Coordinates of C-alpha atoms in Angstrom, one line a residue:
M61 CA -18.3 -12.5 5.7
T62 CA -16.3 -15.4 6.2
D63 CA -13.5 -15.9 8.6
R64 CA -10.9 -16.5 6.2
T65 CA -8.2 -14.5 5.7
G66 CA -6.5 -12.4 2.3
I67 CA -2.7 -11.7 2.5
V68 CA -2.1 -9.1 -0.9
I69 CA 1.5 -7.5 -2.3
L70 CA 1.7 -4.1 -2.8
S71 CA 4.1 -3.3 -5.9
H72 CA 4.3 -1.4 -8.5
F73 CA 6.6 -3.2 -10.9
D74 CA 7.5 -6.6 -12.0
D75 CA 11.5 -8.3 -11.2
R76 CA 12.4 -11.7 -9.7
S77 CA 12.5 -10.7 -6.5
L78 CA 9.0 -9.9 -6.8
M79 CA 8.3 -13.2 -8.2
R80 CA 10.4 -14.6 -5.1
H81 CA 8.8 -12.5 -2.8
C82 CA 5.0 -14.1 -3.2
A83 CA 6.2 -18.1 -3.5
D84 CA 7.6 -17.7 -0.4
M85 CA 4.1 -16.1 0.7
L86 CA 1.9 -19.6 -1.4
R87 CA 4.6 -21.9 0.2
D88 CA 4.6 -20.5 3.7
C89 CA 1.0 -19.4 3.3
G90 CA -1.6 -20.8 0.8
A91 CA -2.8 -23.8 1.7
A92 CA -4.2 -21.8 5.6
Y93 CA -4.8 -17.8 3.1
D94 CA -5.7 -16.8 0.4
V95 CA -2.5 -15.5 -1.0
F96 CA -2.5 -12.2 -4.0
L97 CA -0.5 -9.8 -5.7
L98 CA -2.6 -6.4 -5.9
S99 CA 0.0 -4.3 -8.8
D100 CA -0.1 -1.2 -9.8
R101 CA 0.0 -0.6 -13.8
T102 CA 0.0 2.6 -14.1
Q103 CA 3.2 2.9 -15.4
P104 CA 3.3 -1.0 -17.4
S105 CA 6.8 -2.9 -16.9
L106 CA 8.1 -6.3 -19.1
T107 CA 10.3 -9.2 -16.7
L108 CA 11.0 -12.7 -16.5
A109 CA 10.9 -13.2 -14.0
R110 CA 8.0 -16.7 -13.6
R111 CA 4.9 -16.2 -11.8
P112 CA 3.9 -18.4 -9.1
R113 CA 2.6 -21.3 -9.4
G114 CA -1.4 -20.5 -7.9
L115 CA -0.6 -16.3 -7.4
R116 CA -4.1 -14.9 -7.9
E117 CA -2.8 -11.1 -9.8
I118 CA -5.7 -7.7 -9.6
R119 CA -3.9 -4.8 -11.8
F120 CA -5.7 -1.1 -11.5
V121 CA -3.9 2.5 -12.0
I122 CA -4.0 4.9 -10.4
D123 CA -7.6 6.2 -12.7
D124 CA -9.0 3.1 -10.1
L125 CA -8.0 5.2 -6.8
I126 CA -9.6 8.0 -8.5
G127 CA -12.8 6.7 -8.8
L128 CA -12.7 5.4 -5.6
G129 CA -14.9 8.7 -4.9
Y130 CA -13.4 10.1 -2.6
P131 CA -13.4 14.1 -2.1
Q132 CA -10.4 14.6 -0.8
R133 CA -8.5 12.5 -2.9
Q134 CA -9.1 12.7 -6.6
G135 CA -5.9 14.9 -7.0
L136 CA -3.6 11.3 -6.6
A137 CA -1.5 11.9 -9.4
I138 CA 2.9 12.8 -9.8
G139 CA 4.7 13.3 -12.8
R140 CA 2.8 13.5 -15.8
S141 CA 0.7 11.5 -18.7
G142 CA 3.0 7.4 -18.9
R143 CA 5.0 8.4 -16.4
R144 CA 2.4 9.2 -13.3
N145 CA 2.9 7.8 -9.9
L146 CA 0.9 7.5 -6.9
K147 CA 1.7 10.7 -4.4
L148 CA 3.1 9.1 -0.7
G149 CA 0.9 8.2 1.3
N150 CA -2.3 6.6 -0.2
A151 CA -0.9 3.6 -0.7
D152 CA -4.1 2.4 1.7
L153 CA -6.4 3.6 -1.7
P154 CA -5.2 0.2 -3.0
L155 CA -6.8 -1.9 -0.5
L156 CA -9.8 -0.1 0.1
L157 CA -10.2 -1.4 -4.1
F158 CA -9.2 -5.0 -3.6
Y159 CA -12.0 -5.0 -0.4
L160 CA -14.7 -3.8 -2.5
S161 CA -13.9 -6.1 -5.2
H162 CA -13.4 -9.2 -2.7
P163 CA -16.0 -8.5 0.1
G164 CA -15.6 -11.7 2.4
Y165 CA -13.0 -11.4 3.9
R166 CA -12.9 -11.1 8.3
Y167 CA -9.6 -9.9 8.0
Y168 CA -6.7 -8.4 5.2
W169 CA -3.0 -8.1 5.7
L170 CA -1.2 -5.6 3.7
V171 CA 3.0 -7.0 2.5
E172 CA 4.5 -4.3 1.0
Y173 CA 7.3 -5.4 -2.0
D174 CA 9.4 -4.8 0.3
V175 CA 9.2 -6.1 3.4
R176 CA 10.4 -9.6 4.8
F177 CA 10.8 -12.0 7.6
T178 CA 13.4 -14.0 8.4
G179 CA 11.3 -16.6 9.3
S180 CA 7.4 -17.9 8.2
W181 CA 5.6 -16.3 7.2
R182 CA 2.6 -18.5 8.1
E183 CA 3.6 -18.2 12.1
L184 CA 4.1 -15.1 11.7
F185 CA 0.4 -14.8 9.9
A186 CA -1.1 -17.7 12.4
A187 CA 0.4 -15.4 15.5
F188 CA -2.4 -12.7 15.2
D189 CA -5.1 -14.5 13.5
D190 CA -7.1 -15.4 17.7
N191 CA -6.6 -11.2 17.8
D192 CA -8.6 -9.1 17.2
A193 CA -7.3 -5.7 17.6
D194 CA -9.4 -3.5 13.7
L195 CA -5.8 -2.4 13.2
L196 CA -2.8 -4.3 13.2
G197 CA 0.6 -2.0 12.7
T198 CA 3.7 -1.5 13.6
S199 CA 6.3 2.0 15.6
L200 CA 2.1 3.0 16.4
R201 CA 2.4 6.4 18.9
R202 CA 0.3 9.7 19.7
F203 CA 0.9 13.2 19.0
E204 CA 2.6 14.4 21.5
D205 CA 5.6 10.8 21.4
S206 CA 6.1 12.2 17.5
P207 CA 4.9 16.0 17.4
G208 CA 7.6 16.2 14.1
W209 CA 6.1 13.9 12.3
D210 CA 6.1 16.8 8.8
H211 CA 2.6 15.4 7.3
W212 CA 0.4 16.1 10.8
G213 CA -0.6 19.3 9.3
G214 CA -2.7 17.3 6.3
V215 CA -4.3 14.5 8.4
H216 CA -8.5 15.8 7.7
V217 CA -11.3 13.8 9.8
P218 CA -14.3 15.9 9.9
I219 CA -16.4 13.8 11.1
L220 CA -14.5 13.6 14.6
A221 CA -15.5 17.0 16.5
P222 CA -13.0 18.5 16.5
D223 CA -9.7 19.5 19.0
S224 CA -11.9 16.4 21.2
Y225 CA -9.9 13.2 19.4
E226 CA -6.4 11.2 19.5
R227 CA -3.9 12.1 16.8
L228 CA -1.7 8.6 16.3
R229 CA 0.4 7.9 13.3
G230 CA 1.6 5.4 13.2
F231 CA 4.5 2.9 10.2
F232 CA 2.3 0.2 7.5
P233 CA 4.7 -1.2 4.9
I234 CA 2.8 -4.2 7.0
Y235 CA -0.6 -4.2 8.2
R236 CA -3.3 -6.2 9.4
V237 CA -6.6 -4.5 8.8
S238 CA -10.5 -5.9 9.1
H239 CA -13.4 -5.9 7.5
R240 CA -15.2 -3.7 10.4
A241 CA -12.3 -0.8 9.9
L242 CA -11.9 -1.0 5.7
A243 CA -16.0 -0.4 5.7
V244 CA -16.2 2.2 8.4
L245 CA -12.4 4.0 6.7
H246 CA -14.0 3.5 3.4
D247 CA -17.1 5.4 4.9
A248 CA -15.0 8.2 5.7
G249 CA -13.1 8.5 2.8
L250 CA -16.8 8.7 1.3
R251 CA -17.5 11.5 4.4
G252 CA -14.5 14.0 3.4
C253 CA -11.2 12.4 5.6
S254 CA -7.6 12.8 3.5
G255 CA -4.8 13.6 4.2
H256 CA -1.8 10.6 5.7
M257 CA -3.2 7.3 6.1
E258 CA -0.5 6.2 8.2
G259 CA -2.2 9.1 10.1
V260 CA -5.9 8.6 8.9
M261 CA -6.2 5.2 9.4
P262 CA -4.8 4.8 13.4
T263 CA -6.5 8.3 14.5
L264 CA -10.3 7.6 13.0
L265 CA -10.1 4.1 14.0
Y266 CA -8.6 4.5 18.0
N267 CA -11.4 8.1 18.0
L268 CA -13.8 5.5 17.0
G269 CA -13.6 2.5 19.2
L270 CA -11.9 0.7 17.4
R271 CA -8.9 -1.9 18.3
I272 CA -5.5 -0.8 17.2
E273 CA -2.4 -2.6 18.9
D274 CA 0.7 -2.8 17.5
I275 CA 2.0 -6.5 16.5
G276 CA 5.3 -5.8 18.3
G277 CA 8.7 -3.2 18.5
D278 CA 8.5 -1.0 21.6
G279 CA 5.9 1.7 22.3
E280 CA 2.3 1.6 24.8
F281 CA 0.8 0.3 21.3
V282 CA 2.1 -3.5 22.5
R283 CA 0.8 -6.7 23.9
P284 CA 2.4 -7.6 26.7
G285 CA 5.4 -10.3 26.1
H286 CA 5.5 -8.4 22.6
T287 CA 7.7 -6.4 22.7
N288 CA 10.5 -6.3 20.4
R289 CA 9.3 -10.2 18.7
Y290 CA 8.8 -9.3 15.1
Y291 CA 10.7 -5.7 14.9
R292 CA 13.0 -3.9 16.4
N293 CA 13.4 -0.7 15.7
T294 CA 13.7 3.7 17.1
L295 CA 10.8 5.5 18.0
A296 CA 12.7 8.4 18.8
G297 CA 12.9 9.5 14.9
D298 CA 11.8 10.1 12.1
S299 CA 13.6 7.4 10.4
L300 CA 13.0 4.8 13.0
S301 CA 17.5 4.2 12.7
P302 CA 18.2 2.3 13.8
G303 CA 16.4 -1.1 13.7
T304 CA 15.1 -4.3 11.7
F305 CA 12.5 -2.6 10.1
V306 CA 12.9 1.5 9.8
Y307 CA 12.0 3.9 6.9
R308 CA 15.2 4.2 5.7
P309 CA 18.1 3.4 5.1
V310 CA 17.1 1.2 2.7
I311 CA 19.0 -2.2 2.5
A312 CA 20.2 -5.1 -0.2
K313 CA 18.8 -8.0 1.3
A314 CA 16.8 -8.9 5.4
G315 CA 19.2 -9.1 7.9
D316 CA 20.5 -11.6 9.9
E317 CA 18.6 -12.0 13.0
P318 CA 14.8 -14.7 12.8
N319 CA 12.1 -14.6 13.2
K320 CA 12.0 -10.4 12.5
L321 CA 10.3 -8.2 10.2
W322 CA 12.5 -5.5 7.9
H323 CA 11.9 -3.5 5.7
P324 CA 13.2 -1.0 2.8
V325 CA 14.3 -3.9 1.3
K326 CA 15.3 -3.4 -2.3
A327 CA 16.9 -5.5 -4.9
A328 CA 18.9 -4.0 -7.6
R329 CA 16.1 -3.5 -9.7
S330 CA 16.2 -5.3 -13.8
P331 CA 17.7 -4.0 -16.1
L332 CA 14.9 -5.2 -18.4
V333 CA 12.8 -3.5 -15.5
R334 CA 14.3 -0.2 -15.4
L335 CA 14.7 -0.2 -19.6
S336 CA 10.3 -1.4 -20.7
R337 CA 9.4 1.4 -18.5
G338 CA 11.7 4.0 -20.3
A339 CA 11.0 2.7 -23.3
Y340 CA 7.4 2.4 -23.0
S341 CA 7.0 5.6 -21.9
A342 CA 8.6 6.9 -24.9
A343 CA 6.8 5.2 -27.3
A344 CA 3.6 5.7 -25.4
G345 CA 4.8 9.7 -26.1
A346 CA 6.0 8.6 -29.2
L347 CA 2.6 7.1 -30.6
L348 CA 1.3 10.5 -29.5
A349 CA 2.5 13.1 -31.4
Y350 CA 2.1 10.8 -34.6
K351 CA -1.7 10.3 -34.5
R352 CA -1.0 14.4 -32.6
R353 CA 0.0 14.8 -36.6
L354 CA -1.4 12.4 -38.6
W355 CA -5.3 14.8 -36.5
Q356 CA -3.6 17.3 -37.2
R357 CA -2.6 17.4 -41.4
G358 CA -6.4 15.4 -41.4
S359 CA -8.0 19.3 -39.6
R360 CA -5.9 20.9 -42.5
R361 CA -7.5 18.7 -46.2
R362 CA -10.3 19.2 -44.3
P363 CA -13.4 21.1 -46.3
A364 CA -14.6 24.2 -44.1
R365 CA -18.5 22.9 -43.9
P366 CA -21.0 25.0 -45.7
R367 CA -22.3 27.7 -42.6
D368 CA -26.7 27.5 -42.7
Q369 CA -28.5 29.7 -45.2

């Protein structure tokens, strides 16, 4: 393992907005960090957007995540063949897959495709280079501060003693996790831990003695001097709105306030992306039907094999 940090941008489609996001990250961070695009290709898409020079892309499909072998996390897909999507709350799995194939980093930043920063990404990440937290995330809080969260009931952590641990949750469109923490999370998955990753990750790591920290919103896990430094939101509600880094509403572009994280920023999708996904699914369905018809015709024409005497 080296002292280097990897930055992973996670996306499930291609368009010009994503490529600009990757280009910004490479321009700001390419000299100091290793930057990757981690692409979910379960639903292939086409784009005319040019990939920035130097971008390293790692592609995966949902079956690769199932192949991680976590016994309680096998039913990951929703939708039918050709239109499958990853179920909500499993966005940690692509990073675990990446970690297993790229185990040489001390820290791993994951940045989802719809996160923006109105400042230098390099300066944001560098602010935590000397921070030894095993998990840096946003909106970290305890169960008693958010008892109405819909996903508490699904958080299953059998490696912790029942009723003797503290439940925590966060909000992780962007987070940094240590090599040590990923090893713990991988082992926990193999031992049956499951549930929404924004509850499982902080609950496991905190109760196992690893250090967690909020990167700079509000609450008890924010270090002194970092309150509302890199984002603002409202912890009292599940939408986290109003603020700059929220669950809802969706915004078309980042706001004007400098040096703040913004989410969810979803530019209007390219018609080509939407068309290509629909066209791909239709073509895949037509090809499957055609193969089925050929097989059925062959079965009808094939003479019956004589029985053994």
